[in-house]
Short mmCIF file of C-alpha atoms in Angstrom, two decimals:
data_model
loop_
_atom_site.label_atom_id
_atom_site.label_comp_id
_atom_site.label_asym_id
_atom_site.label_seq_id
_atom_site.Cartn_x
_atom_site.Cartn_y
_atom_site.Cartn_z
CA UNK A 1338 11.49 1.94 -23.29
CA UNK A 1339 9.79 -0.92 -25.10
CA UNK A 1340 13.10 -1.33 -26.97
CA UNK A 1341 15.03 -1.81 -23.74
CA UNK A 1342 12.70 -4.06 -21.70
CA UNK A 1343 9.86 -6.23 -22.90
CA UNK A 1344 7.80 -7.14 -19.86
CA UNK A 1345 6.33 -10.64 -19.58
CA UNK A 1346 2.65 -9.99 -20.36
CA UNK A 1347 1.48 -13.02 -18.36
CA UNK A 1348 2.93 -11.64 -15.11
CA UNK A 1349 0.73 -9.61 -12.75
CA UNK A 1350 2.58 -7.25 -10.43
CA UNK A 1351 0.04 -4.74 -9.20
CA UNK A 1352 -0.39 -4.97 -5.44
CA UNK A 1353 -4.03 -5.50 -4.61
CA UNK A 1354 -5.46 -4.36 -1.32
CA UNK A 1355 -5.99 -0.65 -0.96
CA UNK A 1356 -9.77 -0.81 -0.44
CA UNK A 1357 -9.60 -1.39 3.33
CA UNK A 1358 -7.10 1.43 3.94
CA UNK A 1359 -8.90 3.86 1.61
CA UNK A 1360 -12.31 3.24 3.24
CA UNK A 1361 -10.75 3.53 6.73
CA UNK A 1362 -9.15 6.88 5.81
CA UNK A 1363 -12.49 8.13 4.41
CA UNK A 1364 -14.15 7.07 7.67
CA UNK A 1365 -11.55 8.86 9.82
CA UNK A 1366 -11.92 11.99 7.67
CA UNK A 1367 -15.71 11.81 8.21
CA UNK A 1368 -15.16 11.59 11.99
CA UNK A 1369 -12.77 14.53 11.67
CA UNK A 1370 -15.45 16.48 9.83
CA UNK A 1371 -17.90 15.78 12.65
CA UNK A 1372 -15.30 16.96 15.17
CA UNK A 1373 -14.66 20.18 13.22
CA UNK A 1374 -18.42 20.77 12.99
CA UNK A 1375 -18.61 20.37 16.78
CA UNK A 1376 -15.78 22.88 17.16
CA UNK A 1377 -17.55 25.41 14.95
CA UNK A 1378 -20.94 24.93 16.59
CA UNK A 1379 -19.78 24.80 20.20
CA UNK A 1380 -16.92 27.26 19.92
CA UNK A 1381 -14.33 27.53 22.68
CA UNK A 1382 -16.61 25.81 25.21
CA UNK A 1383 -16.17 22.54 23.41
CA UNK A 1384 -18.54 19.59 23.15
CA UNK A 1385 -19.54 17.01 25.73
CA UNK A 1386 -20.53 14.50 23.08
CA UNK A 1387 -20.60 14.20 19.30
CA UNK A 1388 -22.30 11.21 17.70
CA UNK A 1389 -23.46 10.29 14.24
CA UNK A 1390 -26.55 8.29 13.31
CA UNK A 1391 -25.28 6.80 10.05
CA UNK A 1392 -28.59 5.21 9.12
CA UNK A 1393 -30.58 8.45 9.33
CA UNK A 1394 -27.63 10.69 8.37
CA UNK A 1395 -28.04 12.78 11.50
CA UNK A 1396 -25.28 14.18 13.73
CA UNK A 1397 -25.91 15.05 17.36
CA UNK A 1398 -23.54 17.47 19.07
CA UNK A 1399 -24.02 18.30 22.74
CA UNK A 1400 -22.11 21.45 23.72
CA UNK A 1401 -20.78 22.13 27.18
CA UNK B 295 11.15 21.79 -9.65
CA UNK B 296 14.75 20.66 -10.35
CA UNK B 297 16.95 19.13 -7.74
CA UNK B 298 20.18 17.75 -9.18
CA UNK B 299 20.52 15.16 -6.44
CA UNK B 300 17.08 13.65 -6.89
CA UNK B 301 15.88 11.91 -10.02
CA UNK B 302 12.78 12.62 -11.99
CA UNK B 303 11.36 9.37 -10.59
CA UNK B 304 11.15 11.13 -7.24
CA UNK B 305 11.89 8.04 -5.19
CA UNK B 306 15.70 7.87 -5.30
CA UNK B 307 18.54 10.08 -4.09
CA UNK B 308 22.03 9.99 -5.64
CA UNK B 309 23.59 8.80 -2.39
CA UNK B 310 21.30 5.72 -2.22
CA UNK B 311 22.82 2.27 -2.52
CA UNK B 312 20.77 0.22 -4.97
CA UNK B 313 20.66 -3.51 -5.36
CA UNK B 314 18.47 -6.02 -7.12
CA UNK B 315 15.94 -8.17 -5.26
CA UNK B 316 17.27 -11.68 -4.65
CA UNK B 317 14.16 -13.02 -6.42
CA UNK B 318 15.46 -11.66 -9.73
CA UNK B 319 18.17 -13.32 -11.80
CA UNK B 320 19.63 -12.33 -15.16
CA UNK B 321 20.50 -14.96 -17.75
CA UNK B 322 21.84 -13.65 -21.05
CA UNK B 323 19.17 -11.08 -21.95
CA UNK B 324 16.32 -12.32 -19.78
CA UNK B 325 15.33 -11.11 -16.34
CA UNK B 326 13.73 -14.02 -14.49
CA UNK B 327 11.47 -13.41 -11.52
CA UNK B 328 11.60 -16.60 -9.49
CA UNK B 329 8.49 -15.77 -7.44
CA UNK B 330 5.94 -15.67 -10.27
CA UNK B 331 8.11 -17.34 -12.95
CA UNK B 332 8.03 -14.25 -15.17
CA UNK B 333 10.61 -13.86 -17.95
CA UNK B 334 11.23 -10.29 -19.09
CA UNK B 335 13.24 -9.78 -22.25
CA UNK B 336 16.09 -7.25 -21.99
CA UNK B 337 18.01 -5.23 -24.53
CA UNK B 338 21.78 -5.92 -24.06
CA UNK B 339 22.31 -2.40 -22.70
CA UNK B 340 19.47 -2.83 -20.18
CA UNK B 341 20.85 -6.26 -19.26
CA UNK B 342 24.28 -4.75 -18.56
CA UNK B 343 22.86 -1.89 -16.49
CA UNK B 344 20.58 -4.17 -14.46
CA UNK B 345 23.48 -6.61 -13.88
CA UNK B 346 25.41 -3.77 -12.26
CA UNK B 347 22.69 -3.55 -9.62
CA UNK B 348 23.01 -7.20 -8.68
CA UNK B 349 25.86 -6.65 -6.20
CA UNK B 350 24.91 -3.19 -4.97
CA UNK B 351 26.04 0.15 -6.38
CA UNK B 352 25.69 3.80 -5.40
CA UNK B 353 22.90 5.28 -7.47
CA UNK B 354 24.93 8.33 -8.53
CA UNK B 355 27.64 6.05 -9.97
CA UNK B 356 25.06 3.87 -11.74
CA UNK B 357 23.37 6.93 -13.23
CA UNK B 358 26.70 8.34 -14.49
CA UNK B 359 27.47 5.03 -16.22
CA UNK B 360 23.92 4.78 -17.61
CA UNK B 361 24.21 8.27 -19.15
CA UNK B 362 27.30 7.10 -21.08
CA UNK B 363 25.62 3.85 -22.25
CA UNK B 364 22.25 5.22 -23.30
CA UNK B 365 21.49 7.87 -25.88
CA UNK B 366 18.57 9.20 -23.85
CA UNK B 367 18.97 9.67 -20.10
CA UNK B 368 15.21 9.15 -19.64
CA UNK B 369 15.75 5.51 -20.62
CA UNK B 370 17.74 5.01 -17.43
CA UNK B 371 14.83 6.37 -15.37
CA UNK B 372 12.48 4.07 -17.21
CA UNK B 373 14.66 1.04 -16.45
CA UNK B 374 14.51 2.00 -12.78
CA UNK B 375 10.78 2.67 -13.08
CA UNK B 376 10.22 -0.82 -14.45
CA UNK B 377 12.33 -2.42 -11.71
CA UNK B 378 10.42 -0.40 -9.13
CA UNK B 379 7.05 -1.46 -10.59
CA UNK B 380 7.96 -5.13 -10.10
CA UNK B 381 9.39 -4.51 -6.62
CA UNK B 382 12.82 -5.42 -7.89
CA UNK B 383 14.81 -2.58 -6.34
CA UNK B 384 16.26 -2.67 -2.86
CA UNK B 385 17.35 0.71 -1.54
CA UNK B 386 19.58 1.67 1.36
CA UNK B 387 19.43 5.34 2.24
CA UNK B 388 21.23 7.65 4.71
CA UNK B 389 19.29 9.76 7.20
CA UNK B 390 20.10 12.96 5.26
CA UNK B 391 18.94 11.25 2.10
CA UNK B 392 15.61 10.39 3.73
CA UNK B 393 15.07 13.96 4.90
CA UNK B 394 15.96 15.56 1.56
CA UNK B 395 13.76 13.09 -0.35
CA UNK B 396 10.78 13.69 1.96
CA UNK B 397 11.10 17.46 1.48
CA UNK B 398 11.43 17.08 -2.28
CA UNK B 399 8.41 14.81 -2.52
CA UNK B 400 6.38 17.21 -0.32
CA UNK B 401 7.25 20.14 -2.61
CA UNK B 402 6.24 18.14 -5.67
CA UNK B 403 2.97 17.16 -4.04
CA UNK B 404 2.34 20.77 -3.06
CA UNK B 405 2.70 21.72 -6.73
CA UNK B 406 0.29 19.00 -7.78
CA UNK B 407 2.94 16.66 -9.18
CA UNK B 408 2.28 13.03 -8.38
CA UNK B 409 5.20 11.18 -6.79
CA UNK B 410 6.07 7.68 -7.91
CA UNK B 411 5.80 5.49 -4.80
CA UNK B 412 8.58 3.08 -3.96
CA UNK B 413 7.55 -0.56 -4.25
CA UNK B 414 8.77 -2.75 -1.45
CA UNK B 415 9.20 -6.50 -1.92
CA UNK B 416 9.59 -8.64 1.18
CA UNK B 417 9.94 -12.41 1.68
CA UNK B 418 6.80 -14.11 2.97
CA UNK B 419 6.65 -14.27 6.75
CA UNK B 420 4.37 -12.97 9.49
CA UNK B 421 6.96 -10.39 10.66
CA UNK B 422 7.40 -9.00 7.15
CA UNK B 423 3.64 -8.98 6.63
CA UNK B 424 3.15 -6.95 9.82
CA UNK B 425 5.85 -4.52 8.65
CA UNK B 426 4.39 -4.18 5.15
CA UNK B 427 0.88 -3.52 6.52
CA UNK B 428 2.34 -0.89 8.85
CA UNK B 429 3.93 0.89 5.85
CA UNK B 430 0.67 0.62 3.89
CA UNK B 431 -1.37 2.09 6.78
CA UNK B 432 1.05 4.85 7.75
CA UNK B 433 -1.13 7.54 6.12
CA UNK B 434 -4.12 6.19 8.06
CA UNK B 435 -2.09 6.48 11.28
CA UNK B 436 -1.32 10.14 10.51
CA UNK B 437 -5.04 10.78 9.82
CA UNK B 438 -6.05 9.10 13.10
CA UNK B 439 -3.54 11.18 15.10
CA UNK B 440 -4.72 14.42 13.43
CA UNK B 441 -8.41 13.63 14.04
CA UNK B 442 -7.64 12.58 17.64
CA UNK B 443 -6.10 16.01 18.26
CA UNK B 444 -9.23 17.67 16.85
CA UNK B 445 -11.51 15.44 18.96
CA UNK B 446 -9.57 16.31 22.10
CA UNK B 447 -9.65 20.03 21.20
CA UNK B 448 -13.41 19.78 20.80
CA UNK B 449 -13.68 18.49 24.35
CA UNK B 450 -14.09 14.75 23.95
CA UNK B 451 -12.61 12.91 26.95
CA UNK B 452 -8.90 12.08 26.50
CA UNK B 453 -9.45 8.44 27.46
CA UNK B 454 -12.17 8.09 24.79
CA UNK B 455 -9.93 9.74 22.20
CA UNK B 456 -6.99 7.47 22.97
CA UNK B 457 -9.06 4.29 23.07
CA UNK B 458 -10.72 5.23 19.82
CA UNK B 459 -7.47 6.05 18.03
CA UNK B 460 -5.53 3.05 19.29
CA UNK B 461 -8.47 0.67 18.94
CA UNK B 462 -9.30 1.77 15.39
CA UNK B 463 -5.71 1.58 14.16
CA UNK B 464 -5.13 -1.85 15.75
CA UNK B 465 -8.38 -3.12 14.25
CA UNK B 466 -7.52 -1.87 10.74
CA UNK B 467 -3.90 -3.06 10.91
CA UNK B 468 -4.82 -6.45 12.38
CA UNK B 469 -7.67 -7.03 9.95
CA UNK B 470 -5.44 -6.35 6.92
CA UNK B 471 -2.74 -8.67 8.33
CA UNK B 472 -5.41 -11.36 8.82
CA UNK B 473 -6.79 -10.77 5.29
CA UNK B 474 -3.36 -11.08 3.66
CA UNK B 475 -2.30 -14.02 5.84
CA UNK B 476 -5.25 -15.96 4.43
CA UNK B 477 -3.89 -15.32 0.92
CA UNK B 478 -0.43 -16.41 2.11
CA UNK B 479 -1.85 -19.72 3.36
CA UNK B 480 -3.33 -20.43 -0.06
CA UNK B 481 -0.04 -19.60 -1.74
CA UNK B 482 1.62 -22.06 0.70
CA UNK B 483 4.50 -19.67 1.57
CA UNK B 484 5.85 -19.70 -2.00
CA UNK B 485 5.61 -16.03 -2.86
CA UNK B 486 6.57 -12.53 -1.83
CA UNK B 487 4.84 -9.59 -0.16
CA UNK B 488 4.65 -6.52 -2.36
CA UNK B 489 3.70 -3.11 -0.96
CA UNK B 490 3.33 0.19 -2.81
CA UNK B 491 1.85 3.15 -0.97
CA UNK B 492 -1.48 2.04 0.50
CA UNK B 493 -1.58 -1.03 -1.71
CA UNK B 494 -0.38 -4.41 -0.56
CA UNK B 495 -0.54 -7.82 -2.18
CA UNK B 496 1.03 -11.25 -2.40
CA UNK B 497 3.10 -12.01 -5.50
CA UNK B 498 2.96 -15.68 -6.48
CA UNK B 499 2.87 -18.17 -9.31
CA UNK B 500 -0.59 -18.70 -10.83
CA UNK B 501 -2.81 -20.87 -8.63
CA UNK B 502 -5.35 -23.43 -9.78
CA UNK B 503 -8.67 -21.67 -10.30
CA UNK B 504 -10.53 -23.21 -7.36
CA UNK B 505 -7.74 -22.29 -4.94
CA UNK B 506 -7.54 -18.73 -6.26
CA UNK B 507 -11.31 -18.36 -6.01
CA UNK B 508 -11.44 -19.67 -2.43
CA UNK B 509 -8.57 -17.38 -1.45
CA UNK B 510 -10.37 -14.35 -2.96
CA UNK B 511 -13.52 -15.22 -0.97
CA UNK B 512 -11.90 -16.14 2.33
CA UNK B 513 -9.41 -13.26 2.69
CA UNK B 514 -11.95 -10.41 2.88
CA UNK B 515 -14.32 -12.45 5.10
CA UNK B 516 -11.59 -13.20 7.65
CA UNK B 517 -10.37 -9.59 7.57
CA UNK B 518 -13.91 -8.24 8.04
CA UNK B 519 -14.66 -10.56 10.98
CA UNK B 520 -11.33 -9.83 12.65
CA UNK B 521 -11.86 -6.06 12.40
CA UNK B 522 -15.45 -6.26 13.68
CA UNK B 523 -14.52 -8.47 16.64
CA UNK B 524 -11.60 -6.25 17.69
CA UNK B 525 -13.69 -3.07 17.44
CA UNK B 526 -16.66 -4.60 19.25
CA UNK B 527 -14.45 -6.00 22.03
CA UNK B 528 -12.56 -2.76 22.68
CA UNK B 529 -15.83 -0.80 22.44
CA UNK B 530 -17.47 -3.11 24.98
CA UNK B 531 -14.58 -2.83 27.45
CA UNK B 532 -14.05 0.94 27.13
CA UNK B 533 -17.69 1.93 26.44
CA UNK B 534 -16.41 4.08 23.57
CA UNK B 535 -19.41 4.89 21.32
CA UNK B 536 -17.29 5.23 18.17
CA UNK B 537 -15.75 1.79 17.93
CA UNK B 538 -18.68 -0.44 17.03
CA UNK B 539 -19.66 1.77 14.03
CA UNK B 540 -15.97 1.64 13.05
CA UNK B 541 -16.19 -2.15 13.16
CA UNK B 542 -19.11 -2.07 10.71
CA UNK B 543 -17.05 0.27 8.54
CA UNK B 544 -14.23 -2.28 8.49
CA UNK B 545 -16.66 -4.98 7.31
CA UNK B 546 -17.62 -2.71 4.40
CA UNK B 547 -13.95 -1.88 3.76
CA UNK B 548 -12.91 -5.52 3.43
CA UNK B 549 -15.92 -6.67 1.46
CA UNK B 550 -15.28 -3.73 -0.91
CA UNK B 551 -12.34 -5.84 -2.12
CA UNK B 552 -14.94 -7.92 -3.98
CA UNK B 553 -15.69 -4.98 -6.29
CA UNK B 554 -14.59 -5.81 -9.88
CA UNK B 555 -11.83 -3.19 -9.92
CA UNK B 556 -10.00 -4.71 -6.93
CA UNK B 557 -7.74 -7.75 -6.86
CA UNK B 558 -10.06 -10.22 -5.10
CA UNK B 559 -13.07 -8.92 -7.01
CA UNK B 560 -11.31 -9.39 -10.36
CA UNK B 561 -10.80 -13.08 -9.55
CA UNK B 562 -14.45 -13.58 -8.55
CA UNK B 563 -15.93 -11.67 -11.48
CA UNK B 564 -13.57 -13.37 -13.95
CA UNK B 565 -14.81 -16.76 -12.73
CA UNK B 566 -18.40 -15.60 -13.00
CA UNK B 567 -17.75 -14.36 -16.55
CA UNK B 568 -16.04 -17.64 -17.52
CA UNK B 569 -19.02 -19.62 -16.21
CA UNK B 570 -21.42 -17.41 -18.15
CA UNK B 571 -19.39 -17.86 -21.36
CA UNK B 572 -19.13 -21.65 -20.93
CA UNK B 573 -22.83 -22.18 -20.18
#
C-alpha cells in the first residue's frame, strides 16, 4: 500500500474522545452486575432496593 | 466467512454509493485535505481510482474497475481503508444494504473477527456535533436499555428505572457535546467533526501551543461539570439514588481524558515534557 498512497506524516487523524463513553459503559455494566446479583440473591420475589457504597466497596440488597 | 457482496473491510456493501468528502481535493498526484492542510502523495493508479469517487459511484462498479487497474485486489481495499481512516468516504446505503451489513458484521464479531468501523466526517456545527455524539454513544444507549430491563425485572420501581436511564444517557450525551463544543470554540469553527465507533474528535489545522493547551484543559473540565450538574439536578428532583454517583462517575470519565494515552492528555503531557527538556 505504501507504493500507492504516502500519507502526510504531519497530519493527525485519530479521533480522540472515547474515555467518557468507555467509563460510562463500564459504570452501566457495574450497575447491571449489581442488578443481576440482586436477581440471584432475591430470586423471583425481586428486590425493594439495591445500592452500592463505592467508597467501602459494599453492596446492599433489600429483598421483598 | 465469505460474502461476495461485502468486502473484506466489513464496512461497505456492493450496492453502496460512494463519494469523496468535500474537504478532499485531488491535484495531479496529491490528495489535499483542506481541513488540516494535509498533503498525501498518490500513485497515479490510486489518484485515478480516488478521482472516480469524487462525483459518486456505486461501490460494485468501482471495485470492478479497481480489479482491472490493480495487480492485487487487496490494494483496492487498502485505498478504501486509508480513505476511511481519514474520514474521507461518504456512503449512501439502501435499507437492505444496512440490514445485510449489520448481520455480516454481527457474524464476524461472533467469530472473534474485529470489524473495521466506518469513520464519519461532518462539518462543524452544533447539530452535527449532537448527531456525531449520538452515534458515538449508541452502544452506551443499548447498555442502558439492557440494564434498565434487568433493574425492572429485579423489582426496582419503573419510575426510578426510567429516570435513571434517561437521566444518565442525557448527562453523558450532553457532557460529551459540551466537552467537544469547547474544542470547537478554540478551533474557531475551522475544522470538521470526525467520529469512529465510540471515538469522536475535532479535525483541524495545528493550533498555537497555548491555545491547544487551554483547549485540552478546558474541554474535560466543562464536560465533567456539565455531567455532574445534570445528574445532581435530575437526582434531586426525582430522588433517584443512582444519579449522583453517576455524576461523580462522569467527572472521572471526562478527567480520564487527561491520561497520556488520550488526545487531551497527549497535549498536556507533551507540553510538560517540552518544558522539562527546555529547562
